[in-house]
PDB file of C-alpha atoms in Angstrom:
ATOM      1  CA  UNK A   1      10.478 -13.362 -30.122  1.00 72.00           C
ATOM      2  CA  UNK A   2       7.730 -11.489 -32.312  1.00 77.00           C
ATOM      3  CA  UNK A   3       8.747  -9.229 -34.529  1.00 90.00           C
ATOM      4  CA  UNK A   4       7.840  -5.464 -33.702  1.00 90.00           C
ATOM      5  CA  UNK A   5       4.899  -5.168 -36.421  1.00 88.00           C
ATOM      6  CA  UNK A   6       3.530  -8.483 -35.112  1.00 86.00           C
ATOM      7  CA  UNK A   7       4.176  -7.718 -31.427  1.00 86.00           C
ATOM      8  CA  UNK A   8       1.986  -4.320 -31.683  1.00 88.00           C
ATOM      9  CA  UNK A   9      -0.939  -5.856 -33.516  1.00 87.00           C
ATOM     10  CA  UNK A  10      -0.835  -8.673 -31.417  1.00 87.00           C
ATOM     11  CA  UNK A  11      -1.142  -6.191 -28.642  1.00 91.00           C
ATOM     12  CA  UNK A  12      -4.954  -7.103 -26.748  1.00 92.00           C
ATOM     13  CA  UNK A  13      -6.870  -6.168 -23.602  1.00 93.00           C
ATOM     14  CA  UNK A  14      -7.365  -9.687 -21.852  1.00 95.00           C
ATOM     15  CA  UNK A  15      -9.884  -8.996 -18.662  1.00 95.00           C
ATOM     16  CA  UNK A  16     -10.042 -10.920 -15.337  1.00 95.00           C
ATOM     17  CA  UNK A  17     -12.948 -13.219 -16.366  1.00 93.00           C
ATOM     18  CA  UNK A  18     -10.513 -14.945 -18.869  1.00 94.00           C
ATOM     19  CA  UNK A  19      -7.682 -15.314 -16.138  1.00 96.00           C
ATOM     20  CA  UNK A  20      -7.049 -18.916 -14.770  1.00 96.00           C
ATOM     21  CA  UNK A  21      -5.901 -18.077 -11.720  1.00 96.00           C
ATOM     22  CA  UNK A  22      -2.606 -18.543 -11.557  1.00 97.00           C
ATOM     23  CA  UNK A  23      -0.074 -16.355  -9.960  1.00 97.00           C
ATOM     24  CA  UNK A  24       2.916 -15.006 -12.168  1.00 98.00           C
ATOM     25  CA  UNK A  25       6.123 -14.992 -11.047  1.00 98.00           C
ATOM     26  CA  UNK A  26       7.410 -11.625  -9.059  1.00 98.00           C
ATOM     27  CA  UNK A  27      10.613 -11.599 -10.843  1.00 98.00           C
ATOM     28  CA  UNK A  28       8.395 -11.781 -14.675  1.00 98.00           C
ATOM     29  CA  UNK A  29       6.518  -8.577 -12.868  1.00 98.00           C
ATOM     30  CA  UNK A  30       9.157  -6.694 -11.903  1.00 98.00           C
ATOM     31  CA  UNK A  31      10.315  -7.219 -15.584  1.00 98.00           C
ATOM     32  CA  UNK A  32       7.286  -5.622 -16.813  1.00 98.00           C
ATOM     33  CA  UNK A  33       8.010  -2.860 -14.802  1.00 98.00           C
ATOM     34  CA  UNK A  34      11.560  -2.825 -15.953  1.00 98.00           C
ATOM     35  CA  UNK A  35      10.549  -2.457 -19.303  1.00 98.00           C
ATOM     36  CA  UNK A  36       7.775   0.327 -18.769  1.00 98.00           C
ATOM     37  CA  UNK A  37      10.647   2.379 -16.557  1.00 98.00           C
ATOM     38  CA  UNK A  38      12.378   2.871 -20.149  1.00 98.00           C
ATOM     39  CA  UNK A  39       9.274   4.731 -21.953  1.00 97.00           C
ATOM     40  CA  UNK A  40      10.125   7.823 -22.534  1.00 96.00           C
ATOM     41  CA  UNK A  41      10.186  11.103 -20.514  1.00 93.00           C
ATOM     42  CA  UNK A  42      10.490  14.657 -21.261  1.00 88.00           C
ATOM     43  CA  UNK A  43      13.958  16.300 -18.841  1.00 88.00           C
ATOM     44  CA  UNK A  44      13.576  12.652 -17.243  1.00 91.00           C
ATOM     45  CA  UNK A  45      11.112  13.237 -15.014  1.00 92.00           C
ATOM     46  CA  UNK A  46       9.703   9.623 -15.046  1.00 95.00           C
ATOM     47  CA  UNK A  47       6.341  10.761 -13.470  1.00 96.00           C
ATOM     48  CA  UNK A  48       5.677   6.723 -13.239  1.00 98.00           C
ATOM     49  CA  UNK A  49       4.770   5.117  -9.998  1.00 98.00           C
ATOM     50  CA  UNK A  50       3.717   1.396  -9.350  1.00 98.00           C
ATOM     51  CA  UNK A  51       1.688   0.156  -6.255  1.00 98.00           C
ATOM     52  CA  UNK A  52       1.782  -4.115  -6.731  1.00 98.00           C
ATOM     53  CA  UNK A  53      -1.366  -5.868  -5.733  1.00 98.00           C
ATOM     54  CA  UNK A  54      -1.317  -9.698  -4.952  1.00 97.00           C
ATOM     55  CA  UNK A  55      -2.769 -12.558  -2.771  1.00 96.00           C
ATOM     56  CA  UNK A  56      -4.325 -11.004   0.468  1.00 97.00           C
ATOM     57  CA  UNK A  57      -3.655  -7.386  -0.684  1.00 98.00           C
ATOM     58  CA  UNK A  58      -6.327  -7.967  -3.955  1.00 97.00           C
ATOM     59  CA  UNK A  59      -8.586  -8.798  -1.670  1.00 97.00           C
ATOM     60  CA  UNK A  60      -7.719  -5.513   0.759  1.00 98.00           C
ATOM     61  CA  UNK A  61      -8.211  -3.783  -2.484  1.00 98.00           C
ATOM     62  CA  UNK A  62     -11.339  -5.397  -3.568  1.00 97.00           C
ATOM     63  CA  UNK A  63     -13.335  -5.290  -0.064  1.00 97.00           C
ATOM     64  CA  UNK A  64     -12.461  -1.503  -0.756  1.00 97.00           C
ATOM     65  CA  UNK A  65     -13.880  -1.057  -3.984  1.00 97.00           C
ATOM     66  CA  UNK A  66     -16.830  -2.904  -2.694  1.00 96.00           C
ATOM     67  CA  UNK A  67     -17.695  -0.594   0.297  1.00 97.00           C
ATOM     68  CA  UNK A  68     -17.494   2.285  -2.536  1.00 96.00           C
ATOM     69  CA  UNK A  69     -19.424   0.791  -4.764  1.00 95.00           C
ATOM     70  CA  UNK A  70     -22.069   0.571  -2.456  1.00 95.00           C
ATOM     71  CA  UNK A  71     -21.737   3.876  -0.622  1.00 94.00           C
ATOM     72  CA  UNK A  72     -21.807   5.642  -3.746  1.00 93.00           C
ATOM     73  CA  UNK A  73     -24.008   4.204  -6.142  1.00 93.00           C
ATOM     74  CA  UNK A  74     -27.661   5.620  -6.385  1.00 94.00           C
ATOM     75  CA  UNK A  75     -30.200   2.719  -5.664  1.00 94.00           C
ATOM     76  CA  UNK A  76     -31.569   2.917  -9.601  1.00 96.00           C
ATOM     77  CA  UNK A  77     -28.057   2.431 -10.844  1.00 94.00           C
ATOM     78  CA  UNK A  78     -27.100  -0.226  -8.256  1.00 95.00           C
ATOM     79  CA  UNK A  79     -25.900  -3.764 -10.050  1.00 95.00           C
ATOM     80  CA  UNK A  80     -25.637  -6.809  -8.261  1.00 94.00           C
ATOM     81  CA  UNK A  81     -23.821  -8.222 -10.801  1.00 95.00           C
ATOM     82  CA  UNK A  82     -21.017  -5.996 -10.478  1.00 94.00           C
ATOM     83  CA  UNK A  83     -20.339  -7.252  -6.689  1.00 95.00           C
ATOM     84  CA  UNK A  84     -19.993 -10.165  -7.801  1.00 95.00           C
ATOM     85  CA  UNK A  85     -17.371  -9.921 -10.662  1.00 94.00           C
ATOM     86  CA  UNK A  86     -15.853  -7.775  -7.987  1.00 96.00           C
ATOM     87  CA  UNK A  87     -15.915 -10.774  -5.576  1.00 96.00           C
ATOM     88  CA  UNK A  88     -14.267 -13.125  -8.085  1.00 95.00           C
ATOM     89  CA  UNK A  89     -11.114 -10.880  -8.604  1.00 95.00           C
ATOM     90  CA  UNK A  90      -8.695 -12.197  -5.710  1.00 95.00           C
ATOM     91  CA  UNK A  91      -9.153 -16.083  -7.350  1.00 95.00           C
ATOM     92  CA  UNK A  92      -8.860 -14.805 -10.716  1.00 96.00           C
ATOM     93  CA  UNK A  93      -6.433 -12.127 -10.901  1.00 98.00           C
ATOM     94  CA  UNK A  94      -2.535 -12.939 -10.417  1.00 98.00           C
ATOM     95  CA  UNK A  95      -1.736  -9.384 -10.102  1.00 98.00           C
ATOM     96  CA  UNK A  96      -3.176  -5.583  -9.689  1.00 98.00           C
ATOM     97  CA  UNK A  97      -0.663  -2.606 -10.499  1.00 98.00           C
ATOM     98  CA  UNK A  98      -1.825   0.840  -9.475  1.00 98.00           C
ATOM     99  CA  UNK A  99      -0.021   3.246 -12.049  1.00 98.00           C
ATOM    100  CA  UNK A 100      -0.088   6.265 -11.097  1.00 98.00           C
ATOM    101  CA  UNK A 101       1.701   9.930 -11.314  1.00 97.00           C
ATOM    102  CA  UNK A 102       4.474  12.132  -9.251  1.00 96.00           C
ATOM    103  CA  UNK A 103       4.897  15.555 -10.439  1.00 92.00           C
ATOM    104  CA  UNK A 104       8.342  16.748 -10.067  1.00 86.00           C
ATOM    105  CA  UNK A 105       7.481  20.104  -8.702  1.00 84.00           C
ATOM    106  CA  UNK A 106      10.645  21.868  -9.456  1.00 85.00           C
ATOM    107  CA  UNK A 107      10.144  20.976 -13.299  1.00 85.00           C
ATOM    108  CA  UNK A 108       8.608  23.386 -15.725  1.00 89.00           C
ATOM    109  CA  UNK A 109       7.603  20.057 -17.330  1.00 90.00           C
ATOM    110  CA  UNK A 110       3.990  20.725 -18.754  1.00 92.00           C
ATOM    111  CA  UNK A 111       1.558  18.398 -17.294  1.00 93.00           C
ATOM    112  CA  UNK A 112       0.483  16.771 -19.980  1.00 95.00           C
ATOM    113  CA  UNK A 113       3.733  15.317 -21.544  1.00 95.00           C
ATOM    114  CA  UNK A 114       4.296  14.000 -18.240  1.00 95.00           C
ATOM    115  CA  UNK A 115       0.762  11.903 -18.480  1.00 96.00           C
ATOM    116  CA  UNK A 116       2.172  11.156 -22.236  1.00 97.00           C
ATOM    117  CA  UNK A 117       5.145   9.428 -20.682  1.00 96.00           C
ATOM    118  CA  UNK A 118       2.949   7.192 -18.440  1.00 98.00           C
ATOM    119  CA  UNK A 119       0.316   6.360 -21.830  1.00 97.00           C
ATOM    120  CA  UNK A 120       4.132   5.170 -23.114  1.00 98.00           C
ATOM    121  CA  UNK A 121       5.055   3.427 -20.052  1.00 98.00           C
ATOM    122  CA  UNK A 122       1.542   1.511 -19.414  1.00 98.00           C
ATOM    123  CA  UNK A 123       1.979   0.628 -23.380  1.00 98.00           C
ATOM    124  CA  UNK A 124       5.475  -0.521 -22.902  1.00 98.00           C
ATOM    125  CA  UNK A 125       3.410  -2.801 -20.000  1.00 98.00           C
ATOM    126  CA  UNK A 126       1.059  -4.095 -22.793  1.00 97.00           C
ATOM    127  CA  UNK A 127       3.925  -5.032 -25.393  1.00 97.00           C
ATOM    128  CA  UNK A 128       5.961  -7.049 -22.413  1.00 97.00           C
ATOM    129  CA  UNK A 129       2.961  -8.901 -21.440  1.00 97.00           C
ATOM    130  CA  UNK A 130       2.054  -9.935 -24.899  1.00 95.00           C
ATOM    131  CA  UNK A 131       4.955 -10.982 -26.063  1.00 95.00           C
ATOM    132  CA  UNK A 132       5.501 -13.305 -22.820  1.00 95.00           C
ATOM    133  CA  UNK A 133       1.962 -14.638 -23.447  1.00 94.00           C
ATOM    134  CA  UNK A 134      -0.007 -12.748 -19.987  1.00 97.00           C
ATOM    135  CA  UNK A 135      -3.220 -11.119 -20.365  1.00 96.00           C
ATOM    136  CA  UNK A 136      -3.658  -7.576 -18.529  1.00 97.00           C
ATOM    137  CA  UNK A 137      -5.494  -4.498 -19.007  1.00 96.00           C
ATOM    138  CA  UNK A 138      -5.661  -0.984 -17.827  1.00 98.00           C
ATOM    139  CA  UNK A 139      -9.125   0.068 -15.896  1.00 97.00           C
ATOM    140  CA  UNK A 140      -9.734   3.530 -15.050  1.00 96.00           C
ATOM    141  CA  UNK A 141     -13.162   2.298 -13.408  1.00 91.00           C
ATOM    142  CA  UNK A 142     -13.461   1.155  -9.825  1.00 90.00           C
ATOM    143  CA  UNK A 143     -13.456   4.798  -8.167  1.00 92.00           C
ATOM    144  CA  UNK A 144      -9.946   5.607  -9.516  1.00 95.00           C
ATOM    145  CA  UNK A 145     -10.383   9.471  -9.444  1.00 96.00           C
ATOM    146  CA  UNK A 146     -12.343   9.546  -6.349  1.00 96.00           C
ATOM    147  CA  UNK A 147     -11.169  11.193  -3.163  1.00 96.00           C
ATOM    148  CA  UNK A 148     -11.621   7.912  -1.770  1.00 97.00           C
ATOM    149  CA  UNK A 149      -8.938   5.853  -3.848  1.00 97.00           C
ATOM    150  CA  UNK A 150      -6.421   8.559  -3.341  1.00 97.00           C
ATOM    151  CA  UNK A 151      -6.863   8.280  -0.019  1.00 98.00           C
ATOM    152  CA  UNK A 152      -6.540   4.381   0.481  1.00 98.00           C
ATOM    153  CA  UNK A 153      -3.476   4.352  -1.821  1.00 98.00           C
ATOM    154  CA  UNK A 154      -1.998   6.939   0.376  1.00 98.00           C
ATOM    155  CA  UNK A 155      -1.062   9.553  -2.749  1.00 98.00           C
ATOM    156  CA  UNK A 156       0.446  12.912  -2.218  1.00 96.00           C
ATOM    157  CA  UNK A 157      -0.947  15.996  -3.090  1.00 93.00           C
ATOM    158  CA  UNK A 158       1.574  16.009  -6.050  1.00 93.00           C
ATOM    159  CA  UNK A 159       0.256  12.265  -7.454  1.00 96.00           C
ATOM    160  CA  UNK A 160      -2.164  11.048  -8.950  1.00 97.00           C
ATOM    161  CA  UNK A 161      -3.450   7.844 -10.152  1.00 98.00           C
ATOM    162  CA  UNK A 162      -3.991   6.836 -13.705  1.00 98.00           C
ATOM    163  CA  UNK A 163      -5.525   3.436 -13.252  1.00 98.00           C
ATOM    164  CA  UNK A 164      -5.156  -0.290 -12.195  1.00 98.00           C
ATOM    165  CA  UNK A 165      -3.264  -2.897 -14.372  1.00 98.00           C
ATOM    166  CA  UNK A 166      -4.816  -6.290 -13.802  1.00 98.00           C
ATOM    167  CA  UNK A 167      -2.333  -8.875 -14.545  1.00 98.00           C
ATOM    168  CA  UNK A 168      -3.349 -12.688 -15.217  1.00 97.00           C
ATOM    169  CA  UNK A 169      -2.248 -15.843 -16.546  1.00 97.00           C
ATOM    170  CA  UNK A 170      -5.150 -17.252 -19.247  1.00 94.00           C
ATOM    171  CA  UNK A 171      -5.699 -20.422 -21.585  1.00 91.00           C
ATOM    172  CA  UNK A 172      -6.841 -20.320 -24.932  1.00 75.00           C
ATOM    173  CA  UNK A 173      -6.344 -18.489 -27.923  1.00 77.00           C
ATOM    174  CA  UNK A 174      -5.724 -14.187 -28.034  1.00 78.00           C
ATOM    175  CA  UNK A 175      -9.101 -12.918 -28.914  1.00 76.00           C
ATOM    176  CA  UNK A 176      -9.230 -11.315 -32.558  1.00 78.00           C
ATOM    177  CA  UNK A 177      -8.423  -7.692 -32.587  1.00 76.00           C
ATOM    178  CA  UNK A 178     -11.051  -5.112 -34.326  1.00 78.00           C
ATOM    179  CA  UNK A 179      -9.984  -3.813 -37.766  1.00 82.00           C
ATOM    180  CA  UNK A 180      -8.315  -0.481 -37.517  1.00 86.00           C
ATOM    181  CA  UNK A 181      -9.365   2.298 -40.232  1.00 91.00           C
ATOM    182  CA  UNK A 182      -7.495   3.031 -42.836  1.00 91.00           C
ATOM    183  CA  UNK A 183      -4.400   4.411 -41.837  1.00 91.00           C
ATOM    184  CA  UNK A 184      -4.279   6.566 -45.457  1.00 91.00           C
ATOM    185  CA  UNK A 185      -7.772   8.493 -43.994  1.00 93.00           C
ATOM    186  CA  UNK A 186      -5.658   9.819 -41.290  1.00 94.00           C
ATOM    187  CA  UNK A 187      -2.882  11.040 -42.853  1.00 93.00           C
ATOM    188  CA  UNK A 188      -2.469  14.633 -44.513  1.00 93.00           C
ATOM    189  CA  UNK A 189       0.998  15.132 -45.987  1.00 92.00           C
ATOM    190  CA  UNK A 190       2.196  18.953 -45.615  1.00 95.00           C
ATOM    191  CA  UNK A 191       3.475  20.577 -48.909  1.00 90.00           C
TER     192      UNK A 191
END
């Protein structure tokens, strides 16, 4: 196991295109999902909510996205391209997890710590996956706050989504992280 210091700055975004295609274990998912249920959650609210993705259900998923894609984009902004890394999700892509939020409406909870608690949870995701050697990464792209997407997931009126967690197994090395700033620049000690 990595230490904590090396597990966080080991931490990476690894995206679809580097995926090999093969599927992870359900048991290693749920897991990951274990491990994001303990982030932590102001009067234990645990606003976090996970819709799994795999085999024919990706592809569901991904003919939907499609059909959105081209419904809504204007002609001059309309990218081929981006069908077609749509298209090659399902054979890349091992799993999708659609994180998203319930609002416990009989807590005086503010809002915003409960979207804190799912930042923790979706980074608790992050630190699993690294440290048993998966590449994921969060996307708040493909229409996630549309109308649209709420409706095909089938959310309440009290949820929300946050975004999709593609999950993949990849070969090769972790790419190289970018240099953070200096911490010291961003710290002011009160007197």
């Amino acid at each position: 196991m990595m230490h904590i210091d090396e597990l966080i700055s080991k931490r990476r975004s690894i995206y679809p295109i580097q995926y090999n295609g093969k599927k992870i274990d359900d048991n290693i998912i749920l897991q990951i999902l274990e491990n994001a249920n303990w982030a932590p959650t102001h009067h234990y609210t645990e606003p976090w909510r996970f819709k799994i993705f795999k085999n024919e259900s990706i592809q569901t998923l991904v003919d939907f996205i499609i059909s959105q894609y081209q419904q809504n984009t204007p002609e001059e902004k309309f990218n081929p391209k981006k069908i077609e890394k749509y298209q090659s999700l399902p054979q890349q892509t091992s799993h999708i997890i659609a994180i998203y939020m319930k609002r416990d409406q009989t807590s005086d909870t503010p809002e915003i710590e409960d979207v804190l608690s799912i930042g923790c949870t979706i980074q608790n995701i992050y630190l699993t996956i690294t440290e048993y050697g998966l590449g994921g990464y969060l996307s708040t792209g493909l229409g996630t706050y549309s109308k649209e997407m709420h409706s095909f997931l089938n959310l309440n009126d009290d949820e929300r989504l946050i975004g999709f967690f593609f999950l993949g197994q990849f070969d090769g090395k972790v790419p190289r992280g970018r240099k953070r700033g200096d911490i010291g620049a961003k710290i002011e000690w009160a007197s």
